[in-house]
PDB file of C-alpha atoms in Angstrom:
ATOM      1  CA  UNK M   1       2.740  23.272   7.503  1.00 56.00           C
ATOM      2  CA  UNK M   2       0.122  25.635   7.343  1.00 68.00           C
ATOM      3  CA  UNK M   3      -2.227  22.945   6.355  1.00 78.00           C
ATOM      4  CA  UNK M   4      -1.552  20.459   8.817  1.00 81.00           C
ATOM      5  CA  UNK M   5      -1.329  23.025  11.653  1.00 80.00           C
ATOM      6  CA  UNK M   6      -2.487  21.229  15.378  1.00 80.00           C
ATOM      7  CA  UNK M   7      -1.783  17.852  14.072  1.00 84.00           C
ATOM      8  CA  UNK M   8      -0.512  15.708  16.428  1.00 83.00           C
ATOM      9  CA  UNK M   9      -0.617  12.052  15.274  1.00 84.00           C
ATOM     10  CA  UNK M  10       0.513  10.756  11.924  1.00 87.00           C
ATOM     11  CA  UNK M  11      -1.917   7.118  10.967  1.00 83.00           C
ATOM     12  CA  UNK M  12       0.605   5.381   8.473  1.00 85.00           C
ATOM     13  CA  UNK M  13      -0.575   2.408   5.971  1.00 78.00           C
ATOM     14  CA  UNK M  14       1.286   0.050   6.287  1.00 80.00           C
ATOM     15  CA  UNK M  15       0.606  -2.711   3.190  1.00 74.00           C
ATOM     16  CA  UNK M  16       1.919  -0.783   0.529  1.00 71.00           C
ATOM     17  CA  UNK M  17       2.707   2.253   2.020  1.00 80.00           C
ATOM     18  CA  UNK M  18       5.725   1.834   4.275  1.00 86.00           C
ATOM     19  CA  UNK M  19       7.522  -0.908   3.166  1.00 83.00           C
ATOM     20  CA  UNK M  20       8.490  -2.270  -0.081  1.00 81.00           C
ATOM     21  CA  UNK M  21       6.057  -4.987  -1.357  1.00 76.00           C
ATOM     22  CA  UNK M  22       6.840  -5.213  -4.849  1.00 78.00           C
ATOM     23  CA  UNK M  23      10.933  -4.900  -4.158  1.00 83.00           C
ATOM     24  CA  UNK M  24      11.091  -7.700  -0.814  1.00 84.00           C
ATOM     25  CA  UNK M  25       8.306 -10.157  -2.288  1.00 85.00           C
ATOM     26  CA  UNK M  26      10.099 -10.449  -5.844  1.00 89.00           C
ATOM     27  CA  UNK M  27      13.477 -10.762  -4.166  1.00 89.00           C
ATOM     28  CA  UNK M  28      11.782 -13.348  -3.056  1.00 88.00           C
ATOM     29  CA  UNK M  29      10.507 -15.232  -6.084  1.00 90.00           C
ATOM     30  CA  UNK M  30      13.778 -15.040  -7.796  1.00 92.00           C
ATOM     31  CA  UNK M  31      15.790 -16.869  -4.521  1.00 91.00           C
ATOM     32  CA  UNK M  32      12.810 -19.970  -4.558  1.00 88.00           C
ATOM     33  CA  UNK M  33      14.134 -19.282  -8.440  1.00 91.00           C
ATOM     34  CA  UNK M  34      17.289 -20.389  -7.869  1.00 92.00           C
ATOM     35  CA  UNK M  35      17.280 -22.664  -4.977  1.00 89.00           C
ATOM     36  CA  UNK M  36      14.302 -24.813  -7.606  1.00 89.00           C
ATOM     37  CA  UNK M  37      16.351 -23.824 -10.684  1.00 92.00           C
ATOM     38  CA  UNK M  38      13.241 -22.503 -11.987  1.00 92.00           C
ATOM     39  CA  UNK M  39      14.599 -20.300 -15.045  1.00 90.00           C
ATOM     40  CA  UNK M  40      12.125 -17.332 -14.825  1.00 94.00           C
ATOM     41  CA  UNK M  41      14.169 -13.575 -15.738  1.00 94.00           C
ATOM     42  CA  UNK M  42      13.774 -11.192 -13.033  1.00 92.00           C
ATOM     43  CA  UNK M  43      11.643  -9.049 -15.008  1.00 93.00           C
ATOM     44  CA  UNK M  44       9.182 -12.402 -15.317  1.00 95.00           C
ATOM     45  CA  UNK M  45       9.329 -12.160 -11.194  1.00 94.00           C
ATOM     46  CA  UNK M  46       8.426  -8.680 -11.098  1.00 91.00           C
ATOM     47  CA  UNK M  47       5.384  -8.964 -13.095  1.00 93.00           C
ATOM     48  CA  UNK M  48       4.189 -12.680 -11.073  1.00 93.00           C
ATOM     49  CA  UNK M  49       4.578 -10.111  -7.502  1.00 88.00           C
ATOM     50  CA  UNK M  50       2.086  -7.294  -9.738  1.00 86.00           C
ATOM     51  CA  UNK M  51      -0.103  -9.756 -10.242  1.00 89.00           C
ATOM     52  CA  UNK M  52      -0.611 -11.059  -6.932  1.00 86.00           C
ATOM     53  CA  UNK M  53      -0.681  -7.445  -5.897  1.00 78.00           C
ATOM     54  CA  UNK M  54      -3.349  -6.007  -8.801  1.00 80.00           C
ATOM     55  CA  UNK M  55      -5.350 -10.042  -7.570  1.00 84.00           C
ATOM     56  CA  UNK M  56      -5.503  -9.168  -3.909  1.00 73.00           C
ATOM     57  CA  UNK M  57      -6.240  -5.404  -4.729  1.00 68.00           C
ATOM     58  CA  UNK M  58      -9.395  -6.386  -6.254  1.00 73.00           C
ATOM     59  CA  UNK M  59     -10.349  -8.701  -3.633  1.00 69.00           C
ATOM     60  CA  UNK M  60     -10.567  -5.780  -1.475  1.00 59.00           C
ATOM     61  CA  UNK M  61     -12.466  -3.601  -3.811  1.00 58.00           C
ATOM     62  CA  UNK M  62     -14.638  -6.985  -4.208  1.00 62.00           C
ATOM     63  CA  UNK M  63     -15.968  -7.159  -0.088  1.00 54.00           C
ATOM     64  CA  UNK M  64     -16.253  -3.205   0.337  1.00 48.00           C
ATOM     65  CA  UNK M  65     -19.442  -3.502  -1.331  1.00 38.00           C
ATOM     66  CA  UNK M  66     -22.311  -1.448  -0.451  1.00 32.00           C
ATOM     67  CA  UNK M  67     -24.633   1.022  -0.507  1.00 30.00           C
ATOM     68  CA  UNK M  68     -23.698   4.719  -2.011  1.00 32.00           C
ATOM     69  CA  UNK M  69     -23.747   6.646   0.826  1.00 33.00           C
ATOM     70  CA  UNK M  70     -20.630   5.910   3.138  1.00 35.00           C
ATOM     71  CA  UNK M  71     -20.995   3.557   5.900  1.00 32.00           C
ATOM     72  CA  UNK M  72     -20.129   2.173   9.429  1.00 32.00           C
ATOM     73  CA  UNK M  73     -19.394  -1.360  10.004  1.00 32.00           C
ATOM     74  CA  UNK M  74     -18.027  -3.171  13.607  1.00 35.00           C
ATOM     75  CA  UNK M  75     -16.269  -6.146  12.043  1.00 34.00           C
ATOM     76  CA  UNK M  76     -15.274  -8.041  15.404  1.00 34.00           C
ATOM     77  CA  UNK M  77     -12.233  -9.244  15.741  1.00 39.00           C
ATOM     78  CA  UNK M  78     -12.483 -13.462  16.332  1.00 39.00           C
ATOM     79  CA  UNK M  79     -10.291 -16.193  15.246  1.00 40.00           C
ATOM     80  CA  UNK M  80     -11.901 -16.848  12.168  1.00 41.00           C
ATOM     81  CA  UNK M  81     -11.442 -12.681  10.990  1.00 39.00           C
ATOM     82  CA  UNK M  82      -7.206 -13.357  11.809  1.00 45.00           C
ATOM     83  CA  UNK M  83      -7.479 -17.157   9.940  1.00 46.00           C
ATOM     84  CA  UNK M  84      -9.448 -15.561   7.021  1.00 44.00           C
ATOM     85  CA  UNK M  85      -7.653 -12.157   6.571  1.00 48.00           C
ATOM     86  CA  UNK M  86      -4.290 -14.396   7.025  1.00 52.00           C
ATOM     87  CA  UNK M  87      -4.886 -16.956   4.490  1.00 55.00           C
ATOM     88  CA  UNK M  88      -5.843 -14.140   1.269  1.00 63.00           C
ATOM     89  CA  UNK M  89      -2.670 -13.685   0.437  1.00 68.00           C
ATOM     90  CA  UNK M  90      -2.217 -17.844   0.265  1.00 78.00           C
ATOM     91  CA  UNK M  91      -5.671 -18.259  -1.338  1.00 84.00           C
ATOM     92  CA  UNK M  92      -4.531 -15.994  -4.358  1.00 87.00           C
ATOM     93  CA  UNK M  93      -1.119 -17.118  -4.394  1.00 89.00           C
ATOM     94  CA  UNK M  94      -2.655 -20.788  -5.407  1.00 90.00           C
ATOM     95  CA  UNK M  95      -4.368 -19.413  -7.570  1.00 91.00           C
ATOM     96  CA  UNK M  96      -2.095 -17.927  -9.637  1.00 93.00           C
ATOM     97  CA  UNK M  97       0.217 -20.552  -9.551  1.00 93.00           C
ATOM     98  CA  UNK M  98      -2.599 -23.317 -10.793  1.00 94.00           C
ATOM     99  CA  UNK M  99      -2.904 -21.184 -14.199  1.00 95.00           C
ATOM    100  CA  UNK M 100      -1.677 -22.108 -17.461  1.00 94.00           C
ATOM    101  CA  UNK M 101       1.151 -19.509 -16.877  1.00 94.00           C
ATOM    102  CA  UNK M 102       2.334 -20.770 -13.860  1.00 95.00           C
ATOM    103  CA  UNK M 103       1.832 -24.381 -13.646  1.00 94.00           C
ATOM    104  CA  UNK M 104       5.829 -24.861 -14.039  1.00 92.00           C
ATOM    105  CA  UNK M 105       6.262 -22.824 -11.247  1.00 93.00           C
ATOM    106  CA  UNK M 106       3.770 -24.227  -8.757  1.00 92.00           C
ATOM    107  CA  UNK M 107       4.572 -28.174  -9.294  1.00 92.00           C
ATOM    108  CA  UNK M 108       8.078 -27.801  -7.834  1.00 90.00           C
ATOM    109  CA  UNK M 109       6.601 -25.120  -4.647  1.00 85.00           C
ATOM    110  CA  UNK M 110       5.504 -27.386  -2.379  1.00 84.00           C
ATOM    111  CA  UNK M 111       3.406 -26.132   1.179  1.00 82.00           C
ATOM    112  CA  UNK M 112       6.063 -25.845   3.220  1.00 81.00           C
ATOM    113  CA  UNK M 113       8.151 -23.242  -0.247  1.00 81.00           C
ATOM    114  CA  UNK M 114       3.960 -21.501  -0.513  1.00 80.00           C
ATOM    115  CA  UNK M 115       2.947 -20.559   3.434  1.00 76.00           C
ATOM    116  CA  UNK M 116       7.288 -18.761   2.829  1.00 74.00           C
ATOM    117  CA  UNK M 117       5.999 -16.610   0.274  1.00 75.00           C
ATOM    118  CA  UNK M 118       3.362 -13.919   1.989  1.00 62.00           C
ATOM    119  CA  UNK M 119       3.142 -10.190   2.522  1.00 54.00           C
ATOM    120  CA  UNK M 120       4.485 -10.474   6.058  1.00 57.00           C
ATOM    121  CA  UNK M 121       7.682 -11.185   5.020  1.00 65.00           C
ATOM    122  CA  UNK M 122       8.195  -7.546   3.152  1.00 74.00           C
ATOM    123  CA  UNK M 123      11.418  -4.998   4.260  1.00 82.00           C
ATOM    124  CA  UNK M 124      10.656  -1.297   4.508  1.00 86.00           C
ATOM    125  CA  UNK M 125      11.231   1.647   1.866  1.00 87.00           C
ATOM    126  CA  UNK M 126      14.100   3.123   1.481  1.00 88.00           C
ATOM    127  CA  UNK M 127      12.628   6.749   2.592  1.00 90.00           C
ATOM    128  CA  UNK M 128      10.817   5.109   5.524  1.00 90.00           C
ATOM    129  CA  UNK M 129      11.827   4.180   9.222  1.00 91.00           C
ATOM    130  CA  UNK M 130      14.835   7.786   8.294  1.00 94.00           C
ATOM    131  CA  UNK M 131      11.412   9.468   7.715  1.00 93.00           C
ATOM    132  CA  UNK M 132       9.340   8.336  11.135  1.00 93.00           C
ATOM    133  CA  UNK M 133      12.312   8.563  12.981  1.00 94.00           C
ATOM    134  CA  UNK M 134      12.566  11.984  11.641  1.00 94.00           C
ATOM    135  CA  UNK M 135       8.942  12.546  12.718  1.00 91.00           C
ATOM    136  CA  UNK M 136      10.226  12.656  16.245  1.00 85.00           C
ATOM    137  CA  UNK M 137       7.187  15.716  16.985  1.00 86.00           C
ATOM    138  CA  UNK M 138       5.108  13.934  16.812  1.00 88.00           C
ATOM    139  CA  UNK M 139       3.232  10.709  17.158  1.00 87.00           C
ATOM    140  CA  UNK M 140       3.212   7.476  14.083  1.00 89.00           C
ATOM    141  CA  UNK M 141       1.556   5.012  14.585  1.00 85.00           C
ATOM    142  CA  UNK M 142       0.524   2.634  12.152  1.00 83.00           C
ATOM    143  CA  UNK M 143      -2.917   0.995  11.014  1.00 75.00           C
ATOM    144  CA  UNK M 144      -3.183  -1.463   9.476  1.00 72.00           C
ATOM    145  CA  UNK M 145      -4.603  -5.295   8.960  1.00 64.00           C
ATOM    146  CA  UNK M 146      -1.639  -6.752   8.876  1.00 64.00           C
ATOM    147  CA  UNK M 147      -0.202  -9.171  11.521  1.00 63.00           C
ATOM    148  CA  UNK M 148      -1.217  -7.818  14.510  1.00 63.00           C
ATOM    149  CA  UNK M 149       2.551  -9.204  15.465  1.00 63.00           C
ATOM    150  CA  UNK M 150       4.868  -8.487  12.850  1.00 63.00           C
ATOM    151  CA  UNK M 151       3.398  -5.561  13.108  1.00 65.00           C
ATOM    152  CA  UNK M 152       4.904  -4.331  16.534  1.00 65.00           C
ATOM    153  CA  UNK M 153       8.466  -5.140  15.667  1.00 67.00           C
ATOM    154  CA  UNK M 154       8.746  -5.460  11.885  1.00 65.00           C
ATOM    155  CA  UNK M 155      11.880  -3.916   9.981  1.00 69.00           C
ATOM    156  CA  UNK M 156      12.840  -1.427  12.117  1.00 80.00           C
ATOM    157  CA  UNK M 157       9.683   0.712  12.239  1.00 86.00           C
ATOM    158  CA  UNK M 158       9.740   3.244  14.474  1.00 89.00           C
ATOM    159  CA  UNK M 159       6.221   3.244  15.762  1.00 88.00           C
ATOM    160  CA  UNK M 160       4.502   5.165  18.826  1.00 88.00           C
ATOM    161  CA  UNK M 161       1.388   2.908  19.110  1.00 83.00           C
ATOM    162  CA  UNK M 162       0.322  -0.184  16.430  1.00 79.00           C
ATOM    163  CA  UNK M 163      -2.819  -1.174  15.854  1.00 72.00           C
ATOM    164  CA  UNK M 164      -4.744  -3.115  13.722  1.00 63.00           C
ATOM    165  CA  UNK M 165      -8.184  -1.318  11.338  1.00 53.00           C
ATOM    166  CA  UNK M 166     -10.192  -3.658  11.062  1.00 47.00           C
ATOM    167  CA  UNK M 167     -12.432  -3.011  14.078  1.00 41.00           C
ATOM    168  CA  UNK M 168     -14.267  -0.473  12.034  1.00 39.00           C
ATOM    169  CA  UNK M 169     -14.243  -0.192   8.612  1.00 40.00           C
ATOM    170  CA  UNK M 170     -15.798   3.028   6.225  1.00 40.00           C
ATOM    171  CA  UNK M 171     -16.843   1.410   3.445  1.00 38.00           C
ATOM    172  CA  UNK M 172     -18.902   2.545  -0.777  1.00 38.00           C
ATOM    173  CA  UNK M 173     -20.318   0.900  -3.450  1.00 38.00           C
ATOM    174  CA  UNK M 174     -17.441   1.854  -5.097  1.00 40.00           C
ATOM    175  CA  UNK M 175     -13.999   2.262  -3.121  1.00 43.00           C
ATOM    176  CA  UNK M 176     -12.122  -0.619  -0.796  1.00 43.00           C
ATOM    177  CA  UNK M 177     -12.906  -0.660   3.146  1.00 42.00           C
ATOM    178  CA  UNK M 178     -11.189   2.803   4.703  1.00 42.00           C
ATOM    179  CA  UNK M 179      -9.778   2.307   7.205  1.00 42.00           C
ATOM    180  CA  UNK M 180     -10.907   4.842  10.461  1.00 40.00           C
ATOM    181  CA  UNK M 181      -9.976   2.552  13.600  1.00 38.00           C
ATOM    182  CA  UNK M 182      -9.636   5.558  16.097  1.00 42.00           C
ATOM    183  CA  UNK M 183     -12.781   7.799  14.951  1.00 39.00           C
ATOM    184  CA  UNK M 184     -14.634   4.808  17.608  1.00 37.00           C
ATOM    185  CA  UNK M 185     -12.603   6.695  19.959  1.00 36.00           C
ATOM    186  CA  UNK M 186     -11.845  10.035  19.407  1.00 42.00           C
ATOM    187  CA  UNK M 187     -14.825  12.638  19.625  1.00 43.00           C
ATOM    188  CA  UNK M 188     -15.030  14.767  16.531  1.00 45.00           C
ATOM    189  CA  UNK M 189     -12.639  17.602  17.900  1.00 49.00           C
ATOM    190  CA  UNK M 190      -9.953  15.433  17.550  1.00 48.00           C
ATOM    191  CA  UNK M 191     -10.742  14.758  13.862  1.00 48.00           C
ATOM    192  CA  UNK M 192      -8.694  17.925  12.395  1.00 52.00           C
ATOM    193  CA  UNK M 193      -4.948  16.656  14.686  1.00 54.00           C
ATOM    194  CA  UNK M 194      -5.440  12.836  12.662  1.00 61.00           C
ATOM    195  CA  UNK M 195      -3.620  13.329   9.441  1.00 61.00           C
ATOM    196  CA  UNK M 196      -3.014   9.742   7.335  1.00 56.00           C
ATOM    197  CA  UNK M 197      -0.736   8.581   4.230  1.00 55.00           C
ATOM    198  CA  UNK M 198      -2.765   6.170   2.725  1.00 56.00           C
ATOM    199  CA  UNK M 199      -3.506   4.858  -0.560  1.00 65.00           C
ATOM    200  CA  UNK M 200      -5.595   7.536  -2.485  1.00 73.00           C
ATOM    201  CA  UNK M 201      -9.287   5.744  -1.853  1.00 68.00           C
ATOM    202  CA  UNK M 202      -8.127   5.880   1.416  1.00 70.00           C
ATOM    203  CA  UNK M 203      -7.339   9.979   1.588  1.00 77.00           C
ATOM    204  CA  UNK M 204     -11.042  10.057   0.020  1.00 76.00           C
ATOM    205  CA  UNK M 205     -12.627   8.124   2.179  1.00 73.00           C
ATOM    206  CA  UNK M 206     -10.648  10.063   5.432  1.00 74.00           C
ATOM    207  CA  UNK M 207     -11.430  13.549   4.167  1.00 77.00           C
ATOM    208  CA  UNK M 208     -15.393  12.431   4.486  1.00 76.00           C
ATOM    209  CA  UNK M 209     -15.377  12.210   7.477  1.00 71.00           C
ATOM    210  CA  UNK M 210     -13.082  15.219   9.006  1.00 76.00           C
ATOM    211  CA  UNK M 211      -9.080  13.967   9.039  1.00 79.00           C
ATOM    212  CA  UNK M 212      -6.441  16.134   7.480  1.00 83.00           C
ATOM    213  CA  UNK M 213      -4.941  14.454   4.723  1.00 84.00           C
ATOM    214  CA  UNK M 214      -0.789  14.015   3.766  1.00 85.00           C
ATOM    215  CA  UNK M 215      -0.736  11.064   0.104  1.00 84.00           C
ATOM    216  CA  UNK M 216       2.262  10.271   0.772  1.00 84.00           C
ATOM    217  CA  UNK M 217       3.564   9.453  -3.598  1.00 79.00           C
ATOM    218  CA  UNK M 218       4.049   5.420  -3.859  1.00 74.00           C
ATOM    219  CA  UNK M 219       2.437   5.534  -7.868  1.00 58.00           C
ATOM    220  CA  UNK M 220       3.819   1.494  -8.529  1.00 59.00           C
ATOM    221  CA  UNK M 221       1.568   0.740  -5.083  1.00 57.00           C
ATOM    222  CA  UNK M 222      -1.496   2.699  -5.590  1.00 50.00           C
ATOM    223  CA  UNK M 223      -3.609   0.685  -8.340  1.00 48.00           C
ATOM    224  CA  UNK M 224      -6.053   3.262  -7.707  1.00 49.00           C
ATOM    225  CA  UNK M 225      -4.124   6.507  -9.712  1.00 47.00           C
ATOM    226  CA  UNK M 226      -2.542   5.270 -13.453  1.00 44.00           C
ATOM    227  CA  UNK M 227      -0.736   7.976 -12.928  1.00 44.00           C
ATOM    228  CA  UNK M 228       0.354  11.314  -9.724  1.00 45.00           C
ATOM    229  CA  UNK M 229      -0.817  13.736 -11.968  1.00 45.00           C
ATOM    230  CA  UNK M 230      -3.953  12.117 -10.557  1.00 60.00           C
ATOM    231  CA  UNK M 231      -3.303  13.048  -6.966  1.00 58.00           C
ATOM    232  CA  UNK M 232      -4.073  17.162  -6.850  1.00 59.00           C
ATOM    233  CA  UNK M 233      -3.216  18.766  -3.714  1.00 54.00           C
ATOM    234  CA  UNK M 234      -6.102  20.420  -1.209  1.00 55.00           C
ATOM    235  CA  UNK M 235      -5.125  24.446  -3.492  1.00 53.00           C
ATOM    236  CA  UNK M 236      -6.485  21.911  -6.365  1.00 55.00           C
ATOM    237  CA  UNK M 237      -9.185  20.877  -3.962  1.00 52.00           C
ATOM    238  CA  UNK M 238      -8.048  17.033  -2.715  1.00 75.00           C
ATOM    239  CA  UNK M 239      -5.896  16.090  -0.404  1.00 82.00           C
ATOM    240  CA  UNK M 240      -3.895  18.313   2.444  1.00 85.00           C
ATOM    241  CA  UNK M 241      -0.452  17.391   1.784  1.00 85.00           C
ATOM    242  CA  UNK M 242       0.912  15.703  -1.254  1.00 83.00           C
ATOM    243  CA  UNK M 243       4.778  14.681  -0.989  1.00 85.00           C
ATOM    244  CA  UNK M 244       7.157  12.674  -3.037  1.00 85.00           C
ATOM    245  CA  UNK M 245       8.928  10.700   0.482  1.00 88.00           C
ATOM    246  CA  UNK M 246       8.758  10.539   3.914  1.00 90.00           C
ATOM    247  CA  UNK M 247      11.825  12.735   4.496  1.00 91.00           C
ATOM    248  CA  UNK M 248       9.866  15.489   2.767  1.00 90.00           C
ATOM    249  CA  UNK M 249       6.864  14.647   5.243  1.00 89.00           C
ATOM    250  CA  UNK M 250       9.051  14.578   8.446  1.00 91.00           C
ATOM    251  CA  UNK M 251      10.236  18.153   6.840  1.00 91.00           C
ATOM    252  CA  UNK M 252       7.030  19.686   7.066  1.00 88.00           C
ATOM    253  CA  UNK M 253       7.011  18.808  11.126  1.00 87.00           C
ATOM    254  CA  UNK M 254      10.808  20.596  12.144  1.00 82.00           C
TER     255      UNK M 254
END
């Protein structure tokens, strides 16, 4: 607990860290395959989900270009922004379904069917809900670019606060945008009290601006590392804590 002394607020990435994107999307794809009598194996649907996710990560990386040093860029909440954000997964889905590998699936999935296959229909990771409930001694807050309504009421996730992360983005040339919403109204003396369990690239960016960091292992999701061997603890010069799951994180605050 010494590494996290003084932490009062836990900021959680939702997409990937808290919700189980791979199994949720794979299950949805399997259901559609059965509905339309498509001859696609579970392994192939898993590959489809992986491809969808990878293309999404690449799109995020491309949007994070900028100077080598970390800079601040304001992004205001607009109808156009939300439409673009919500529409991105559908655009990637259309791209995949138009490929030669998946065109046979694309031919049978109409617009209504495709509308149901979005990242917004995800279940929580098995360890997330009990882990969040166990963190009763601190404030747990969602910080995500997911749809606000779905963040507020989704998968029985017991948030104390919900915020969308796009009002302030830290960008660099080699990293996707780092979410930093609370930095807009938190004074410097509060920075040591914030904790950020996210993807490795988010954590590295957060550490640069003074936040304490916890890396919760999600090897099947975090494409910024090829193995957990690349994730190092504070003693090894990187994150304040490396936790295997949310229960281990919760035990640090008991």
